[in-house]
Every structure is written in structure tokens, then in C-alpha cells.
CSV table of C-alpha atoms and ligand atoms in Angstrom, one decimal:
chain,number,residue,atom,x,y,z
D,1,MET,CA,-92.4,-213.1,-65.0
D,2,LEU,CA,-93.3,-209.9,-62.9
D,3,LYS,CA,-96.7,-211.4,-61.9
D,4,ASN,CA,-97.1,-210.8,-58.0
D,5,LYS,CA,-93.6,-209.7,-57.8
D,6,VAL,CA,-93.2,-206.7,-55.1
D,7,ILE,CA,-91.2,-204.0,-56.5
D,8,VAL,CA,-90.1,-201.0,-54.8
D,9,LEU,CA,-90.0,-198.1,-57.4
D,10,GLY,CA,-87.8,-195.3,-55.9
D,11,ILE,CA,-88.2,-192.2,-57.6
D,12,SER,CA,-85.8,-189.1,-57.1
D,13,GLY,CA,-86.0,-185.6,-58.0
D,14,GLY,CA,-84.9,-185.7,-61.7
D,15,ILE,CA,-87.3,-184.1,-64.4
D,16,ALA,CA,-87.3,-187.7,-65.9
D,17,ALA,CA,-89.6,-188.3,-62.9
D,18,TYR,CA,-92.5,-188.0,-64.9
D,19,LYS,CA,-91.5,-190.9,-67.0
D,20,ALA,CA,-91.6,-193.3,-63.8
D,21,ALA,CA,-95.5,-192.8,-64.0
D,22,ASP,CA,-95.4,-194.9,-67.5
D,23,LEU,CA,-93.2,-197.5,-65.8
D,24,ALA,CA,-95.5,-197.7,-62.8
D,25,SER,CA,-98.3,-198.1,-65.0
D,26,LYS,CA,-96.8,-200.9,-67.0
D,27,LEU,CA,-95.1,-203.0,-64.3
D,28,VAL,CA,-98.5,-202.7,-62.9
D,29,GLN,CA,-99.8,-204.0,-66.1
D,30,CYS,CA,-97.9,-207.1,-65.9
D,31,GLY,CA,-99.2,-208.3,-62.6
D,32,ALA,CA,-96.5,-206.7,-60.1
D,33,VAL,CA,-97.0,-205.3,-57.2
D,34,VAL,CA,-95.6,-201.7,-57.3
D,35,LYS,CA,-94.8,-199.7,-54.1
D,36,VAL,CA,-93.5,-196.3,-54.9
D,37,VAL,CA,-91.1,-194.4,-52.6
D,38,MET,CA,-90.0,-190.7,-53.4
D,39,THR,CA,-87.8,-188.3,-52.3
D,40,TRP,CA,-88.8,-184.7,-51.5
D,41,GLU,CA,-87.3,-183.4,-54.6
D,42,ALA,CA,-89.3,-185.9,-56.5
D,43,THR,CA,-92.4,-185.0,-55.1
D,44,GLN,CA,-92.0,-181.3,-56.3
D,45,LEU,CA,-92.0,-182.5,-59.9
D,46,VAL,CA,-94.8,-185.2,-59.5
D,47,GLN,CA,-97.6,-185.5,-57.3
D,48,PRO,CA,-97.5,-188.7,-55.5
D,49,LEU,CA,-101.2,-189.1,-56.0
D,50,THR,CA,-100.4,-189.9,-59.8
D,51,PHE,CA,-98.4,-192.9,-58.3
D,52,GLN,CA,-101.0,-193.8,-55.9
D,53,ALA,CA,-103.6,-193.8,-58.4
D,54,LEU,CA,-101.6,-196.0,-61.2
D,55,THR,CA,-100.5,-198.6,-58.3
D,56,GLY,CA,-103.3,-198.5,-55.8
D,57,ASN,CA,-100.9,-198.5,-53.2
D,58,PRO,CA,-100.1,-195.5,-50.9
D,59,VAL,CA,-96.9,-193.6,-52.0
D,60,VAL,CA,-94.4,-193.4,-49.0
D,61,THR,CA,-92.5,-189.8,-48.9
D,62,ASP,CA,-92.0,-189.3,-45.3
D,63,MET,CA,-89.4,-191.2,-42.7
D,64,PHE,CA,-91.7,-190.1,-39.9
D,65,GLU,CA,-95.1,-190.5,-41.3
D,66,PRO,CA,-97.0,-192.7,-39.2
D,67,ALA,CA,-97.0,-196.4,-39.9
D,68,PRO,CA,-98.8,-199.5,-38.4
D,69,LEU,CA,-97.4,-200.1,-34.9
D,70,SER,CA,-95.8,-203.2,-35.8
D,71,ALA,CA,-93.8,-201.6,-38.8
D,72,ILE,CA,-90.9,-199.6,-39.4
D,73,THR,CA,-91.8,-198.3,-42.8
D,74,HIS,CA,-88.1,-198.2,-44.3
D,75,VAL,CA,-87.5,-201.7,-42.8
D,76,SER,CA,-90.7,-203.6,-44.0
D,77,LEU,CA,-90.5,-201.8,-47.8
D,78,ALA,CA,-86.9,-203.2,-47.5
D,79,ASP,CA,-87.8,-206.8,-46.4
D,80,GLU,CA,-90.8,-207.3,-48.9
D,81,ALA,CA,-89.3,-206.0,-51.9
D,82,ASP,CA,-88.3,-208.5,-54.4
D,83,ILE,CA,-86.5,-205.5,-56.0
D,84,ILE,CA,-86.0,-202.0,-55.9
D,85,ALA,CA,-85.7,-200.2,-59.0
D,86,ILE,CA,-84.7,-196.5,-58.5
D,87,VAL,CA,-86.0,-194.7,-61.8
D,88,PRO,CA,-84.6,-191.9,-62.2
D,89,ALA,CA,-81.6,-191.8,-60.1
D,90,THR,CA,-80.0,-188.7,-59.9
D,91,ALA,CA,-76.4,-187.7,-59.3
D,92,ASN,CA,-77.3,-186.6,-55.9
D,93,ILE,CA,-79.0,-190.1,-54.9
D,94,ILE,CA,-76.4,-192.0,-56.5
D,95,SER,CA,-73.6,-190.3,-54.3
D,96,LYS,CA,-75.7,-190.4,-51.3
D,97,MET,CA,-76.1,-194.3,-51.9
D,98,ALA,CA,-72.3,-194.8,-52.7
D,99,ALA,CA,-71.5,-192.9,-49.5
D,100,GLY,CA,-74.0,-195.2,-47.3
D,101,ILE,CA,-76.0,-192.0,-46.2
D,102,ALA,CA,-79.4,-192.7,-45.3
D,103,ASP,CA,-81.2,-189.4,-44.5
D,104,ASP,CA,-84.4,-189.9,-46.1
D,105,ILE,CA,-86.9,-193.1,-46.9
D,106,LEU,CA,-85.8,-194.0,-50.1
D,107,THR,CA,-81.8,-194.1,-49.0
D,108,CYS,CA,-82.8,-195.8,-45.8
D,109,THR,CA,-84.7,-198.5,-47.5
D,110,VAL,CA,-81.8,-199.3,-50.0
D,111,LEU,CA,-79.4,-199.4,-46.9
D,112,ALA,CA,-81.7,-201.7,-45.0
D,113,THR,CA,-82.5,-204.2,-47.9
D,114,LYS,CA,-81.0,-207.7,-49.2
D,115,ALA,CA,-83.2,-207.3,-52.4
D,116,PRO,CA,-81.4,-206.4,-55.8
D,117,ILE,CA,-81.4,-203.0,-56.9
D,118,VAL,CA,-81.4,-201.6,-60.2
D,119,ILE,CA,-81.0,-197.9,-61.0
D,120,ALA,CA,-81.3,-195.8,-64.0
D,121,PRO,CA,-79.4,-192.9,-64.0
D,122,ALA,CA,-80.7,-189.6,-65.8
D,123,MET,CA,-79.6,-186.1,-65.4
D,124,HIS,CA,-77.8,-183.5,-67.4
D,125,ASN,CA,-74.8,-184.9,-69.6
D,126,ASN,CA,-72.2,-182.7,-67.5
D,127,MET,CA,-73.5,-184.2,-64.1
D,128,TYR,CA,-73.5,-188.0,-65.9
D,129,ILE,CA,-69.9,-187.4,-67.1
D,130,ASN,CA,-68.6,-186.0,-64.1
D,131,PRO,CA,-65.9,-188.2,-62.9
D,132,VAL,CA,-67.3,-187.8,-59.3
D,133,THR,CA,-70.9,-189.4,-60.6
D,134,GLN,CA,-68.9,-192.2,-62.7
D,135,ASP,CA,-66.9,-193.0,-59.7
D,136,ASN,CA,-69.6,-193.6,-57.6
D,137,ILE,CA,-71.8,-195.5,-60.3
D,138,SER,CA,-68.9,-197.5,-60.3
D,139,LYS,CA,-68.6,-198.1,-56.7
D,140,LEU,CA,-72.4,-199.1,-56.8
D,141,LYS,CA,-71.9,-201.5,-59.4
D,142,ALA,CA,-69.0,-203.3,-57.5
D,143,ARG,CA,-71.3,-203.8,-54.5
D,144,GLY,CA,-73.9,-205.6,-57.2
D,145,PHE,CA,-76.2,-202.7,-58.0
D,146,THR,CA,-77.5,-203.4,-61.6
D,147,VAL,CA,-76.9,-199.9,-63.4
D,148,ILE,CA,-78.9,-199.1,-66.7
D,149,PRO,CA,-76.5,-196.6,-68.5
D,150,ALA,CA,-78.2,-193.7,-69.4
D,151,ALA,CA,-79.1,-193.0,-73.2
D,152,HIS,CA,-77.8,-190.6,-75.4
D,153,GLY,CA,-80.0,-187.7,-76.8
D,154,ARG,CA,-81.9,-184.5,-76.1
D,155,LEU,CA,-81.8,-183.7,-72.3
D,156,ALA,CA,-84.1,-181.3,-70.4
D,157,SER,CA,-81.9,-178.5,-71.1
D,158,GLY,CA,-82.2,-178.7,-74.9
D,159,SER,CA,-78.5,-179.8,-75.4
D,160,ILE,CA,-77.8,-183.2,-76.7
D,161,GLY,CA,-75.7,-185.7,-74.7
D,162,TYR,CA,-75.6,-188.8,-72.4
D,163,GLY,CA,-78.3,-188.2,-69.6
D,164,ARG,CA,-81.6,-189.7,-70.9
D,165,LEU,CA,-83.5,-192.2,-69.1
D,166,PRO,CA,-83.2,-195.1,-71.4
D,167,GLU,CA,-86.7,-196.3,-72.6
D,168,ILE,CA,-89.3,-197.6,-70.5
D,169,THR,CA,-89.5,-201.0,-72.4
D,170,GLU,CA,-85.4,-201.3,-71.9
D,171,ILE,CA,-85.9,-200.8,-67.9
D,172,MET,CA,-88.5,-203.1,-68.0
D,173,GLY,CA,-86.6,-205.9,-69.4
D,174,ILE,CA,-83.5,-205.2,-67.0
D,175,ILE,CA,-85.9,-205.4,-64.0
D,176,GLN,CA,-87.0,-208.6,-65.4
D,177,GLN,CA,-83.8,-210.0,-66.0
D,178,THR,CA,-82.5,-209.0,-62.5
D,179,LEU,CA,-85.5,-210.7,-61.0
D,180,GLY,CA,-84.8,-214.0,-62.8
D,181,LYS,CA,-80.8,-214.1,-62.2
D,182,LYS,CA,-80.9,-217.3,-60.1
D,183,GLY,CA,-83.6,-219.0,-62.4
D,184,ASP,CA,-83.1,-222.7,-63.5
D,185,LEU,CA,-80.8,-221.4,-66.6
D,186,ALA,CA,-78.6,-219.4,-64.3
D,187,GLY,CA,-75.1,-219.8,-65.5
D,188,LYS,CA,-76.2,-221.2,-69.0
D,189,ARG,CA,-75.4,-219.7,-72.4
D,190,ILE,CA,-78.5,-219.3,-74.8
D,191,VAL,CA,-78.3,-218.5,-78.7
D,192,VAL,CA,-81.7,-217.8,-80.3
D,193,THR,CA,-82.1,-217.0,-83.8
D,194,ALA,CA,-85.3,-214.7,-84.9
D,195,GLY,CA,-86.9,-213.3,-88.0
D,196,GLY,CA,-87.3,-214.1,-91.7
D,197,THR,CA,-83.5,-213.7,-93.6
D,198,GLN,CA,-83.6,-211.4,-96.4
D,199,GLU,CA,-81.8,-212.8,-99.5
D,200,ALA,CA,-80.5,-210.1,-101.7
D,201,ILE,CA,-81.6,-209.7,-105.3
D,202,ASP,CA,-80.1,-206.2,-105.9
D,203,PRO,CA,-79.2,-203.3,-103.7
D,204,VAL,CA,-82.8,-202.5,-103.2
D,205,ARG,CA,-84.8,-205.9,-103.5
D,206,TYR,CA,-84.8,-209.2,-101.5
D,207,ILE,CA,-86.4,-212.3,-101.2
D,208,THR,CA,-88.0,-213.2,-97.5
D,209,ASN,CA,-90.9,-214.6,-95.8
D,210,ASN,CA,-94.0,-213.8,-93.5
D,211,SER,CA,-91.8,-214.1,-90.1
D,212,SER,CA,-92.3,-211.5,-87.7
D,213,GLY,CA,-89.6,-212.6,-85.4
D,214,LYS,CA,-92.1,-212.4,-82.3
D,215,MET,CA,-91.5,-216.1,-81.4
D,216,GLY,CA,-87.7,-216.1,-81.4
D,217,TYR,CA,-87.8,-212.6,-79.4
D,218,ALA,CA,-90.2,-214.4,-76.8
D,219,VAL,CA,-87.7,-217.4,-76.4
D,220,ALA,CA,-84.9,-214.9,-76.0
D,221,GLU,CA,-86.8,-213.1,-73.2
D,222,ALA,CA,-87.9,-216.0,-71.8
D,223,ALA,CA,-84.6,-217.2,-71.3
D,224,ARG,CA,-83.0,-214.0,-70.2
D,225,ASP,CA,-85.6,-213.9,-67.4
D,226,ARG,CA,-84.7,-217.3,-66.2
D,227,GLY,CA,-81.1,-216.2,-65.6
D,228,ALA,CA,-79.5,-217.4,-69.0
D,229,THR,CA,-76.6,-215.4,-70.8
D,230,VAL,CA,-78.4,-214.7,-74.2
D,231,THR,CA,-77.4,-214.2,-77.7
D,232,LEU,CA,-80.1,-212.9,-80.1
D,233,ILE,CA,-79.0,-213.1,-83.5
D,234,THR,CA,-81.7,-211.3,-85.5
D,235,THR,CA,-83.0,-210.2,-89.2
D,236,PRO,CA,-84.4,-206.6,-89.2
D,237,THR,CA,-87.8,-207.0,-87.6
D,238,GLY,CA,-89.2,-203.6,-86.5
D,239,LEU,CA,-89.7,-205.3,-83.0
D,240,SER,CA,-88.4,-203.4,-79.8
D,241,PRO,CA,-84.7,-204.6,-79.0
D,242,VAL,CA,-84.5,-207.1,-76.1
D,243,ALA,CA,-82.7,-205.4,-73.2
D,244,GLY,CA,-80.2,-207.6,-71.3
D,245,VAL,CA,-79.3,-209.6,-74.2
D,246,ASP,CA,-76.2,-209.9,-76.7
D,247,VAL,CA,-78.0,-208.8,-79.9
D,248,ILE,CA,-76.5,-209.9,-83.4
D,249,ASN,CA,-78.3,-208.1,-86.7
D,250,ILE,CA,-77.7,-209.9,-89.6
D,251,ARG,CA,-79.9,-210.0,-92.9
D,252,SER,CA,-79.1,-213.3,-95.0
D,253,ALA,CA,-79.0,-217.0,-94.4
D,254,GLN,CA,-74.9,-216.9,-95.1
D,255,GLN,CA,-74.7,-214.2,-92.7
D,256,MET,CA,-76.7,-216.0,-90.2
D,257,LYS,CA,-74.5,-219.1,-90.3
D,258,GLU,CA,-71.6,-217.1,-89.7
D,259,ALA,CA,-73.1,-215.6,-86.6
D,260,VAL,CA,-74.4,-218.8,-85.4
D,261,VAL,CA,-70.9,-220.7,-85.7
D,262,LYS,CA,-69.2,-217.9,-84.1
D,263,ALA,CA,-71.6,-217.5,-81.1
D,264,THR,CA,-71.9,-221.2,-80.5
D,265,VAL,CA,-68.3,-221.7,-80.1
D,266,LYS,CA,-69.0,-221.4,-76.4
D,267,THR,CA,-72.9,-222.3,-75.8
D,268,ASP,CA,-75.1,-224.7,-74.2
D,269,ALA,CA,-77.8,-224.6,-76.2
D,270,LEU,CA,-79.0,-223.2,-80.0
D,271,LEU,CA,-82.4,-222.4,-80.7
D,272,MET,CA,-83.2,-221.8,-84.5
D,273,VAL,CA,-86.2,-220.1,-84.4
D,274,ALA,CA,-85.8,-218.1,-87.3
D,275,ALA,CA,-87.2,-218.7,-90.6
D,276,VAL,CA,-84.3,-219.2,-92.8
D,277,ALA,CA,-84.8,-218.9,-96.5
D,278,ASP,CA,-84.6,-222.3,-98.4
D,279,TYR,CA,-82.9,-220.4,-101.3
D,280,MET,CA,-81.1,-217.4,-102.7
D,281,PRO,CA,-80.5,-215.6,-105.7
D,282,LYS,CA,-77.1,-217.3,-107.2
D,283,THR,CA,-75.7,-213.9,-107.6
D,284,THR,CA,-76.7,-210.5,-106.2
D,285,ALA,CA,-76.7,-207.9,-108.9
D,286,ALA,CA,-74.1,-204.9,-107.8
D,287,GLN,CA,-77.0,-202.2,-109.5
D,288,LYS,CA,-80.5,-202.1,-109.1
D,289,ILE,CA,-82.0,-204.2,-112.1
D,290,LYS,CA,-83.7,-202.1,-114.3
D,291,LYS,CA,-87.4,-203.1,-115.5
D,292,GLY,CA,-86.9,-204.7,-119.2
D,293,ALA,CA,-89.6,-205.2,-121.8
D,294,GLY,CA,-90.2,-208.9,-121.0
D,295,GLY,CA,-90.3,-210.9,-117.9
D,296,LEU,CA,-87.2,-211.6,-115.3
D,297,THR,CA,-86.0,-215.0,-114.4
D,298,LEU,CA,-84.0,-215.3,-111.1
D,299,GLU,CA,-81.8,-218.1,-110.8
D,300,LEU,CA,-82.1,-219.6,-107.0
D,301,VAL,CA,-79.6,-221.6,-105.2
D,302,LYS,CA,-79.9,-223.9,-101.8
D,303,THR,CA,-78.7,-221.6,-98.8
D,304,PRO,CA,-76.9,-223.4,-96.4
D,305,ASP,CA,-78.4,-225.7,-93.7
D,306,ILE,CA,-77.4,-224.0,-90.1
D,307,LEU,CA,-79.2,-226.4,-88.1
D,308,SER,CA,-77.5,-229.5,-89.9
D,309,GLU,CA,-74.1,-228.0,-90.6
D,310,VAL,CA,-73.4,-226.3,-87.1
D,311,LYS,CA,-71.5,-228.6,-85.2
D,312,GLY,CA,-71.0,-228.8,-81.6
D,313,LYS,CA,-71.8,-230.5,-78.2
D,314,PHE,CA,-74.8,-228.2,-77.1
D,315,ILE,CA,-78.6,-228.7,-77.4
D,316,LYS,CA,-80.0,-228.0,-80.6
D,317,VAL,CA,-83.7,-226.9,-81.1
D,318,GLY,CA,-85.3,-226.3,-84.3
D,319,PHE,CA,-89.0,-225.0,-85.5
D,320,ALA,CA,-90.9,-226.6,-88.2
D,321,ALA,CA,-93.3,-224.5,-89.6
D,322,GLU,CA,-95.5,-226.2,-92.0
D,323,THR,CA,-98.9,-226.0,-93.8
D,324,GLN,CA,-99.5,-229.6,-94.0
D,325,ASP,CA,-98.9,-233.3,-92.6
D,326,LEU,CA,-97.2,-231.2,-89.5
D,327,ILE,CA,-96.3,-233.8,-87.0
D,328,SER,CA,-94.7,-236.4,-89.6
D,329,ASN,CA,-92.7,-233.3,-91.5
D,330,ALA,CA,-91.3,-232.2,-88.4
D,331,GLN,CA,-90.3,-235.6,-86.8
D,332,LYS,CA,-88.3,-236.1,-90.2
D,333,LYS,CA,-86.4,-232.8,-89.5
D,334,LEU,CA,-85.9,-233.7,-85.9
D,335,THR,CA,-84.0,-236.9,-87.2
D,336,GLY,CA,-82.8,-235.5,-90.4
D,337,LYS,CA,-81.2,-232.6,-88.7
D,338,GLY,CA,-79.7,-234.5,-85.8
D,339,LEU,CA,-82.0,-232.3,-83.1
D,340,ASP,CA,-82.7,-232.9,-79.5
D,341,ILE,CA,-86.1,-231.0,-79.9
D,342,ILE,CA,-88.4,-229.6,-82.8
D,343,VAL,CA,-91.3,-227.5,-82.3
D,344,ALA,CA,-94.1,-228.1,-85.0
D,345,ASN,CA,-96.1,-225.3,-85.8
D,346,ASP,CA,-99.1,-225.2,-88.0
D,347,VAL,CA,-98.5,-221.7,-89.4
D,348,SER,CA,-101.9,-221.9,-91.5
D,349,ALA,CA,-104.0,-222.5,-88.3
D,350,LYS,CA,-106.2,-219.7,-86.7
D,351,GLY,CA,-104.3,-217.5,-84.2
D,352,SER,CA,-101.2,-219.5,-85.0
D,353,GLY,CA,-97.8,-218.8,-86.9
D,354,PHE,CA,-96.6,-215.5,-88.4
D,355,GLY,CA,-97.3,-212.2,-86.9
D,356,SER,CA,-99.8,-213.6,-84.5
D,357,GLU,CA,-99.4,-213.0,-80.5
D,358,THR,CA,-100.4,-216.6,-80.0
D,359,ASN,CA,-99.2,-220.1,-81.0
D,360,LYS,CA,-100.4,-223.4,-81.3
D,361,VAL,CA,-97.2,-226.2,-81.6
D,362,THR,CA,-96.4,-229.8,-80.9
D,363,ILE,CA,-93.2,-230.3,-79.3
D,364,LEU,CA,-91.5,-233.3,-80.5
D,365,LYS,CA,-88.1,-234.8,-78.6
D,366,LYS,CA,-85.3,-237.2,-79.6
D,367,ASP,CA,-86.2,-239.0,-76.4
D,368,GLY,CA,-89.6,-238.6,-74.9
D,369,LYS,CA,-93.4,-238.0,-75.8
D,370,PRO,CA,-94.7,-235.4,-78.1
D,371,GLU,CA,-96.3,-232.3,-76.0
D,372,ASP,CA,-99.5,-231.1,-78.0
D,373,LEU,CA,-99.7,-227.9,-76.3
D,374,PRO,CA,-103.0,-225.8,-76.7
D,375,LEU,CA,-103.3,-222.4,-78.3
D,376,MET,CA,-101.4,-220.1,-75.8
D,377,SER,CA,-99.0,-216.6,-76.0
D,378,LYS,CA,-95.5,-216.7,-77.9
D,379,ARG,CA,-94.1,-216.2,-74.3
D,380,GLU,CA,-96.1,-219.2,-72.6
D,381,VAL,CA,-94.9,-221.4,-75.8
D,382,ALA,CA,-91.3,-220.1,-75.0
D,383,GLU,CA,-91.3,-221.2,-71.5
D,384,LYS,CA,-92.6,-224.4,-72.5
D,385,ILE,CA,-89.5,-224.8,-74.8
D,386,LEU,CA,-87.5,-224.0,-72.3
D,387,ASP,CA,-88.9,-226.0,-69.7
D,388,ASN,CA,-87.4,-228.9,-71.9
D,389,VAL,CA,-84.2,-227.2,-73.0
D,390,SER,CA,-83.8,-227.0,-69.1
D,391,LYS,CA,-84.6,-230.8,-68.0
D,392,LEU,CA,-81.8,-231.8,-70.7
D,393,LEU,CA,-79.4,-229.2,-69.5
D,394,LYS,CA,-79.9,-230.9,-65.8
D,395,GLY,CA,-79.4,-234.3,-67.2
D,396,LYS,CA,-76.3,-233.2,-69.0
D,397,LYS,CA,-74.7,-232.5,-65.6
R,401,C5P,O1,-85.8,-227.4,-93.2
R,401,C5P,P1,-86.7,-226.4,-92.9
R,401,C5P,O2,-86.5,-225.1,-93.5
R,401,C5P,O3,-88.1,-226.7,-92.8
R,401,C5P,O4,-86.2,-226.6,-91.1
R,401,C5P,C1,-86.7,-225.4,-90.4
R,401,C5P,C2,-85.7,-225.3,-89.1
R,401,C5P,O5,-84.3,-225.5,-89.7
R,401,C5P,C3,-86.0,-224.1,-88.3
R,401,C5P,O6,-85.5,-224.3,-87.2
R,401,C5P,C4,-85.2,-223.0,-89.2
R,401,C5P,O7,-84.2,-222.0,-88.3
R,401,C5P,C5,-83.6,-224.0,-89.6
R,401,C5P,N1,-83.1,-223.8,-90.6
R,401,C5P,C6,-81.6,-223.5,-90.9
R,401,C5P,N2,-81.1,-223.4,-92.0
R,401,C5P,C7,-81.7,-223.5,-93.3
R,401,C5P,C8,-83.4,-223.7,-92.9
R,401,C5P,C9,-83.8,-223.8,-92.0
R,401,C5P,O8,-81.0,-223.6,-90.1
R,401,C5P,N3,-81.3,-223.3,-94.4
């Protein structure tokens, strides 16, 4: 979580510096304390005042600006940072950092800090792929810097190639992941499924359900931010991809089963948040089914029950989306599917279930009392579920 975290946002002089304004604003909206440090070149592209207004903090641009008597600016910034994020990082600042040069306030702060450092290189394609730049990036990685690879696409010069600043949501995700590296799930592997499966009728039609994927994505993000290595097996959802997790895209229950079996060969926990279809068409027509004079009857057969069938010594968490007899139905699934935890979710309740940003759930456990939680955001629900997973994993040691 970004709340109250001190993020030193370093901005160097690339055209993408204007995008750092959006990043600063979004970090502040998440409750972070953002302190911006700009190189002289960056100030030629965007006014420091923009960042001061967005963050509510003075922007540092000069080594020799008067600071309070007790403080040396670069040392105090280096000490108070929970993380330093350099967005964008130009070829010049990357090479300076790789060589240990400290000739401005930003490079001095980098050299003086013990905080984790994330950089997002952005520059012209030829500068990015130049072996000197790539060597310097490798050096920084070897020293523990987290480097977000530049994206492919249209560059400021008009040419197409690698060198674009990645999406701000991706950068935010990597910052959160880096901050959470020493969390309670550090070193653990977590597999999460999300979305509603699609069971093909013919090449253009399928049967699905109302699952939005939001709950599964929230669990994947929360696990990532607590230090876990996460695999997210997802149906097409239209949600922004979760940065810093291994994403496996599938459509049908059968494909989800194959992906889950593969991913759980080595895992500590499986959280089946996906709404897996219970039935699929017996056959999928090879060609689009043509409209006839009468109706159309589809024969459906059962899908594989992934949770019941997947074997292994990992923690198993299921979801029970119900519209009636919530607790008794969930309890039956907890024992019937051999689970450690089941999250009972009344999807017909106001503000709860499919598509909403919030959820009201009861967490039932194989061992332990049920936890009846109030209506809360899906992220908060995810944290509560992971608290339980974390406790079980500690008990397993
Ligand atoms: O039996 P029901 O579909 O209600 O069970 C819900 C739980 O079981 C969810 O965690 C869901 O992901 C999982 N499930 C499964 N395979 C199925 C159907 C559901 O793993 N075919």
C-alpha cells in the first residue's frame, strides 16, 4: 500500500517528463508523500511548479539551494525515502548512476540512499538499444535497481520502436511491488484465477457469466504487494493488466484447468477466485451456427471441477458466489472440495459481487471461526483473505 510512504520521484530530462506529472498526481491520490527531485534538463521541459502544486511539497532542483541548517538536502531525501523512482530515466542519468557519478541533486541522492530504487528508462529507440545504455542498465540491475523495461510504440521523434515510457499504471504497480518486497508473503508463490470462463458454442459465440475479474485482480495485486511471486490465470476481462505478475491468458474452464495444473506444480497457495462455468457445450461447432426456422437446443456437459481435481500440498482457497443459503452452501463446498478457506459471497446483496468495487463476504475456514466482514473494497477483502493465507503458511513451516 502506498499510504504514507515517502516516494522520492526523480525526474530527468526526457520528453516523457510531462507524464511524470500524472504519476505524481496518482501517487498522491493513493496517499503517498511525494517529494520531487528534478535535474536541470527536466526543468527545461516541465516547470517545477507543476509538481509542487500536484504534490504539495517543494520541488528540489539544485544542490546548493539553502536548506534548513540541520539538513543537507540530498542526505535527508536519501534517508527519508521509502523508495526512489526515477521516471523518466534518460540514457544520461542511467550512465551517470552506473558510473557512480554524483554531479547533481538527483544522482547525489541516489548515491546516498539505502532505499530501493526503481527506474523507468525512456528515450529514443537507438539510444535505448545502444549497447552502452544496455550495459549500464545491466550494471544497475546487478546492483539491485528495479528496471521497468521501456515499452514499444510511437516515440517523440515520430519513429516506432522501444523507448516509450510504460503506462503509468504499470509504473505504479512496480513501485508497489518493490515497496512490498519484504512483506509477509515474501518468498511465497501464489496462483490466482480471475474472471468468468467462456465456453465456446461456435467460433463467434460462447456461454459466460457476470464475473468482472475485479476480485481476482485485487487478490493478485495484494499478494504481489505483500512480496509474493504471483501467477494470475485470467479470462479476458478488459481490466488493466497487473504489473509485476506472471499473467496467463485463457478462456475456457478446460484451459483454466490446464493452466492451474501447470502453475501449481510449485506453489504455496491456490486462490480460485474465477467464476468457472459449471457447464459447457458438449461440442463446439467448427463453423458459425446458422439461424434456422425453429429454436436451437444446446446440449451441455459438466466442466472439470478444477478445485476438486487439482492435487498438491498447497493451501486451497475457493469462492462461493451464492444468491441464497450463503453460509450452508459455502460450508458444503469447503468440505466437499477439500479446501482450507472458502469466501462466501452473496452476489445478490447491494454493493456486493459481480462488477462492483466493493464486496461483503464471510470467510469460512477448515479450522477456525467464520469471519463475517462488513462491506469493504475488493482490495480490503483481498487483504483479509491473504491475512488468513499468510497465517496458514506460517503454521506450515
Ligand atoms: O461449485 P461452485 O462453482 O460454486 O464452486 C465455486 C468455487 O469452485 C470457486 O472457487 C471456483 O473458482 C471453483 N470452481 C472450480 N471449477 C469449476 C467450478 C468452480 O474450480 N468447474
